[in-house]
Each structure stands twice: as structure tokens, then as C-alpha cells.
PDB file of C-alpha atoms in Angstrom:
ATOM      1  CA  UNK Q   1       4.666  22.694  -3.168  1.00  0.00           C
ATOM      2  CA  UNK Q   2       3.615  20.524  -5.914  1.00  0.00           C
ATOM      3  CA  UNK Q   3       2.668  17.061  -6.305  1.00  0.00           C
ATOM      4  CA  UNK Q   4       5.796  16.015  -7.903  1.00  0.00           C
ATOM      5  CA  UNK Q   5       8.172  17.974  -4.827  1.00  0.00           C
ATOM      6  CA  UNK Q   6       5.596  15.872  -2.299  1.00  0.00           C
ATOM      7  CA  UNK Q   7       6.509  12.850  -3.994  1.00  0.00           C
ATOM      8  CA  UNK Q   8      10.015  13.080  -4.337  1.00  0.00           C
ATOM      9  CA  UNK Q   9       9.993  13.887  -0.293  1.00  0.00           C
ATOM     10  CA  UNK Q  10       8.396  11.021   0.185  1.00  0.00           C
ATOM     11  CA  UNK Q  11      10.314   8.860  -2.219  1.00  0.00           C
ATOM     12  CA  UNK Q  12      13.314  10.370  -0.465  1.00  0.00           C
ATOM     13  CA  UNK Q  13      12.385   9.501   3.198  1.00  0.00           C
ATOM     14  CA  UNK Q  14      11.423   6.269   2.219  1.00  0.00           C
ATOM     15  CA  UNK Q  15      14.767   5.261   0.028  1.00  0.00           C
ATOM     16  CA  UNK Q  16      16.706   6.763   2.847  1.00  0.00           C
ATOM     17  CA  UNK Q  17      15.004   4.230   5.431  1.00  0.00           C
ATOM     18  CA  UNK Q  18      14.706   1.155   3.418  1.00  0.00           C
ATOM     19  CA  UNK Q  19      14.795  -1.065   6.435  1.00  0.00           C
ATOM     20  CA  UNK Q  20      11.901   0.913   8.531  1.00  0.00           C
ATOM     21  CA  UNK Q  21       8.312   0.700   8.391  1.00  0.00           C
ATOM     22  CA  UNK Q  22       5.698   3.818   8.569  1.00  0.00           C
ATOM     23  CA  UNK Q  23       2.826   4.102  10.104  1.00  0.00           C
ATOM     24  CA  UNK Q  24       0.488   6.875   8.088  1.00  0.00           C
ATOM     25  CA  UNK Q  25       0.963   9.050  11.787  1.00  0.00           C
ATOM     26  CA  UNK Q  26       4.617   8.670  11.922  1.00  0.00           C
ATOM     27  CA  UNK Q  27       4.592   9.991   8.015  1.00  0.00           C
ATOM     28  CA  UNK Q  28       1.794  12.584   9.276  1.00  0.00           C
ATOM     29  CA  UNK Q  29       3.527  13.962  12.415  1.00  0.00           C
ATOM     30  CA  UNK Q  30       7.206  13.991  10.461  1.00  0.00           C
ATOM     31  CA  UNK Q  31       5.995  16.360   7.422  1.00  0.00           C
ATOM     32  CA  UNK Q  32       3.647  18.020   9.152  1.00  0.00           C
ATOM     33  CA  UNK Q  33       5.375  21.352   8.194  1.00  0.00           C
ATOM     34  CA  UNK Q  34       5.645  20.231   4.248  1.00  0.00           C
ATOM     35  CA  UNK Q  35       1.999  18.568   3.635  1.00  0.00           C
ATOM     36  CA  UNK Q  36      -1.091  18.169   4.765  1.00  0.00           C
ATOM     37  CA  UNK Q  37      -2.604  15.095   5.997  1.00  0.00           C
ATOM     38  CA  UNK Q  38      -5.025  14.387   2.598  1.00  0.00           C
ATOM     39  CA  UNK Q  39      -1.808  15.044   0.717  1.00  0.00           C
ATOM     40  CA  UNK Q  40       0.145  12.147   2.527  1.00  0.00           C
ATOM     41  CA  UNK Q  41      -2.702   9.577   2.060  1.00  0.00           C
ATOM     42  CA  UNK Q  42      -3.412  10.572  -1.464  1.00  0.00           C
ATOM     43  CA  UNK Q  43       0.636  10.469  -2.303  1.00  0.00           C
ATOM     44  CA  UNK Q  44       0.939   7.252  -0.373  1.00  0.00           C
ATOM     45  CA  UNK Q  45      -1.834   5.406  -2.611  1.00  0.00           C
ATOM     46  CA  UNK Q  46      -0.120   6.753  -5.706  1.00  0.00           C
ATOM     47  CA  UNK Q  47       2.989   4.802  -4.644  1.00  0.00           C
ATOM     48  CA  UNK Q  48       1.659   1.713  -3.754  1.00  0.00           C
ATOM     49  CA  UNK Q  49      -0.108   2.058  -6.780  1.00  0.00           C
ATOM     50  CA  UNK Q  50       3.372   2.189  -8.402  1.00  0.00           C
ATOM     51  CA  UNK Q  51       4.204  -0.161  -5.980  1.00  0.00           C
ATOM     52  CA  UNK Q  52       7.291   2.381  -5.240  1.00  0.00           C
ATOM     53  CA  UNK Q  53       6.183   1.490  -1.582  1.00  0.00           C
ATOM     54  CA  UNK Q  54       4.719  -1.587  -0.195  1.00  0.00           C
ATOM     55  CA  UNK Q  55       1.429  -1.506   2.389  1.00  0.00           C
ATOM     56  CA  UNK Q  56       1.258  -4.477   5.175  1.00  0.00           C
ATOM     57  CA  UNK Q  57      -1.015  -5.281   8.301  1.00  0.00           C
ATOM     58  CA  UNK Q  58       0.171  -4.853  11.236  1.00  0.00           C
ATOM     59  CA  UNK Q  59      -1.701  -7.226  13.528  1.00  0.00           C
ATOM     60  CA  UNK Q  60      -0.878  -6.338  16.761  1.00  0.00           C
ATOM     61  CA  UNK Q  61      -1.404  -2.603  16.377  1.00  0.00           C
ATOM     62  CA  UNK Q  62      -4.357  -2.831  14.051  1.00  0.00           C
ATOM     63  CA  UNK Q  63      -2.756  -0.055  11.167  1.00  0.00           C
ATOM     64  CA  UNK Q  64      -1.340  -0.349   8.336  1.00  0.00           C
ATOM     65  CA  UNK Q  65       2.383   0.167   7.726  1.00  0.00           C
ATOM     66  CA  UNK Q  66       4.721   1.500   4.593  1.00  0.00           C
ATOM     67  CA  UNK Q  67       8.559   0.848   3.500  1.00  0.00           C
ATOM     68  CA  UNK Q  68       9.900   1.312   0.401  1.00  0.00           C
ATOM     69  CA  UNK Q  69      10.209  -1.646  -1.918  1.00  0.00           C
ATOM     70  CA  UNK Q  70      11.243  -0.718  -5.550  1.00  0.00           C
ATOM     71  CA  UNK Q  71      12.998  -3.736  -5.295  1.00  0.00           C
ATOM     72  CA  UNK Q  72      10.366  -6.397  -3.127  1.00  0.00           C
ATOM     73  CA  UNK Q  73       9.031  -8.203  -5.848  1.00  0.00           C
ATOM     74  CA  UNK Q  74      10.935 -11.677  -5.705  1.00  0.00           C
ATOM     75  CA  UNK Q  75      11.828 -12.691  -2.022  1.00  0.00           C
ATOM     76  CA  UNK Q  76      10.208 -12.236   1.433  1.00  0.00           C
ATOM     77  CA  UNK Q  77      10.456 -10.184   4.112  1.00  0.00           C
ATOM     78  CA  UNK Q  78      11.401 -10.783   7.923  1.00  0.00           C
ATOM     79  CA  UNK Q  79      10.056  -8.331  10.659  1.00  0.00           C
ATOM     80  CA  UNK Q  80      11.485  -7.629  14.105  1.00  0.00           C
ATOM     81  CA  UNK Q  81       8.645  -7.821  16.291  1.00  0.00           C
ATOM     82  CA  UNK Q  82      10.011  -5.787  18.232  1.00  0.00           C
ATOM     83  CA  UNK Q  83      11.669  -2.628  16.387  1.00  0.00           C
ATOM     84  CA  UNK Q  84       9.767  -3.006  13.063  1.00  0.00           C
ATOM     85  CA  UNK Q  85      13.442  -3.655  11.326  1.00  0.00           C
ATOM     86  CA  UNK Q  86      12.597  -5.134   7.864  1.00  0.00           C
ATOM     87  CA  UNK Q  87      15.291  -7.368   6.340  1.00  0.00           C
ATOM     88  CA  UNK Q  88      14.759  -8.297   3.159  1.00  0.00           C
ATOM     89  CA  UNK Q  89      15.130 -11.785   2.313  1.00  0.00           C
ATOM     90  CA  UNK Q  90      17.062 -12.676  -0.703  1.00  0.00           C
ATOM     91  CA  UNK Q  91      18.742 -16.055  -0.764  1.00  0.00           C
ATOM     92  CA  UNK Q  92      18.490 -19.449  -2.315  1.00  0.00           C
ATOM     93  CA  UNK Q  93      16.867 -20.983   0.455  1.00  0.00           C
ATOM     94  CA  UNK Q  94      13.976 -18.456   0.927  1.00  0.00           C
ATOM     95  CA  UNK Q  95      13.692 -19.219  -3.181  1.00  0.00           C
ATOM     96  CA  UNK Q  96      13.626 -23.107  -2.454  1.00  0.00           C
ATOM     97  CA  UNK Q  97      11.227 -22.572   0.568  1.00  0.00           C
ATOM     98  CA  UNK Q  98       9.104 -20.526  -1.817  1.00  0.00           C
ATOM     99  CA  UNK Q  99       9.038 -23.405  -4.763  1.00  0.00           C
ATOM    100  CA  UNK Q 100       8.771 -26.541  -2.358  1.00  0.00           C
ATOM    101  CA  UNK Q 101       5.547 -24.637  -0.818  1.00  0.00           C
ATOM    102  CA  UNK Q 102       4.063 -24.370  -4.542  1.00  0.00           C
ATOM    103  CA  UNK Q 103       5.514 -27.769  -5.434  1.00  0.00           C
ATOM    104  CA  UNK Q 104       4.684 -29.745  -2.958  1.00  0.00           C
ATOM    105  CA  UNK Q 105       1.573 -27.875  -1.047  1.00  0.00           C
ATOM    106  CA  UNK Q 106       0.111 -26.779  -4.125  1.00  0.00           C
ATOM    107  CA  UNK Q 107       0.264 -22.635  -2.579  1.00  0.00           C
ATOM    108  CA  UNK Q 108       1.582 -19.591  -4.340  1.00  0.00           C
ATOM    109  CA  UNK Q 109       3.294 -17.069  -1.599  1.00  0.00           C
ATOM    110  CA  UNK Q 110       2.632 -13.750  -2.421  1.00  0.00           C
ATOM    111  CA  UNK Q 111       6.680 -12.468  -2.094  1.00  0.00           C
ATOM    112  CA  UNK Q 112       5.823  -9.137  -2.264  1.00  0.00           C
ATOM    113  CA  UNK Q 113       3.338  -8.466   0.421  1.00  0.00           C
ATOM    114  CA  UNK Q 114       4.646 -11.737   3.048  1.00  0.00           C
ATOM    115  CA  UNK Q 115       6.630 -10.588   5.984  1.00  0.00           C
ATOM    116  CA  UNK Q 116       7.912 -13.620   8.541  1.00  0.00           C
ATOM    117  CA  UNK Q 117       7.910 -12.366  11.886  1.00  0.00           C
ATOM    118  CA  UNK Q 118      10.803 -12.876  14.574  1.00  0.00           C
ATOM    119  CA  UNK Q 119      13.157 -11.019  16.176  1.00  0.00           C
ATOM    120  CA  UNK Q 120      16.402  -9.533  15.051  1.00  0.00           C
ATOM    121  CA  UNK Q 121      20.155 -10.026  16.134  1.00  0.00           C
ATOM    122  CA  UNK Q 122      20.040  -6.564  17.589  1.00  0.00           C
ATOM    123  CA  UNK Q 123      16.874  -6.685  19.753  1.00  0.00           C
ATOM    124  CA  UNK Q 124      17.918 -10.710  20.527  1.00  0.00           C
ATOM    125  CA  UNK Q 125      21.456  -9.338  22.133  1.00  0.00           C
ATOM    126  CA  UNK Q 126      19.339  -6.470  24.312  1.00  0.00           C
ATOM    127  CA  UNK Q 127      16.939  -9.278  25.576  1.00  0.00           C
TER     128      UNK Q 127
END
């Protein structure tokens, strides 16, 4: 397979998830049959580098974790503690919040790589 056909799979799962994180393993153990593990990591770079994906921290299980965010530039990010939904945050107020924290607090927020953790609606109703 080449490059470009490991990217596009990649793209693909990605777009078609847009509101789940990745874990490299997750990524690893679901094309396992398509690429190889170097292949994953090296295409995974390439599209942060592009910043076709987006990388984040995940504290609590010390790894990193991927979503797709062609579109994550401008507003932040909320993250279900508890199923890893991402919900991406694009409204007035989340702009305001962002400008009265420069404004007034003198700090950027870096919008693309911020995620504000919580719970969801779906995970708070199985509580």
C-alpha cells in the first residue's frame, strides 16, 4: 500500500469519528491488517504536522490521544471524562470567555490544543 492509500485510511477513520479520540494502540490494534506500527506513527506526525489531526495529553492515562480537527482552529474543546466524547465548542460565549481571559487576565488560550474536561449529557443520564 502506499503512503498516500495509508493516509487517506487514516484521514478516513478519523473524519468518520470526528467526535472520538485515539490512542496510538487503539489506531495500532484497528489497522493492524493494513499497516505496520512505524507506518501509523510516522503517518500520524505527518498529520499533525498538517494539523489534519490534533495531538492532546491525556493526564490520567499518561498517552497521548488523536481526533481529527481540520476544522479546530478557533474554539475549544470539551471532553467527557468518562467516554472520551469530544464536543467541539463553537459559540459566542466560548469566544467571549476566550477574549475576557486575554482582556482582562492578560493570557492567550491556545483554542486549538485546550480541551475543558466534564462530563457529557449521555454519561450524566447513565450516572
Amino acid at each position: 500500500m502506499y503512503s498516500t492509500n495509508n493516509k487517506r485510511l487514516l484521514i478516513d477513520l478519523f473524519k468518520d469519528n470526528e467526535e472520538k479520540v485515539f490512542k496510538a494502540s487503539n489506531l495500532i490494534e484497528t489497522l493492524k491488517d493494513k499497516m505496520n506500527k512505524a507506518t501509523i506513527y510516522r503517518q500520524l506526525k505527518q498529520l499533525e504536522d498538517e494539523k489534519i489531526i490534533r495531538k492532546s495529553y491525556n493526564d490520567e492515562d499518561n498517552s497521548y490521544e488523536y481526533q481529527y480537527s481540520s476544522y479546530c482552529n478557533n474554539h475549544l474543546h470539551l471532553k467527557c471524562k468518562l467516554c472520551g466524547k469530544i464536543i467541539h465548542l463553537k459559540c459566542n460565549d466560548a469566544n467571549t470567555f476566550i477574549s475576557h481571559v486575554l482582556s482582562i487576565h492578560g493570557f492567550s488560550i491556545d483554542s486549538y490544543s485546550t480541551s475543558i474536561l466534564g462530563i457529557c449529557k449521555e454519561c450524566l443520564g447513565h450516572a
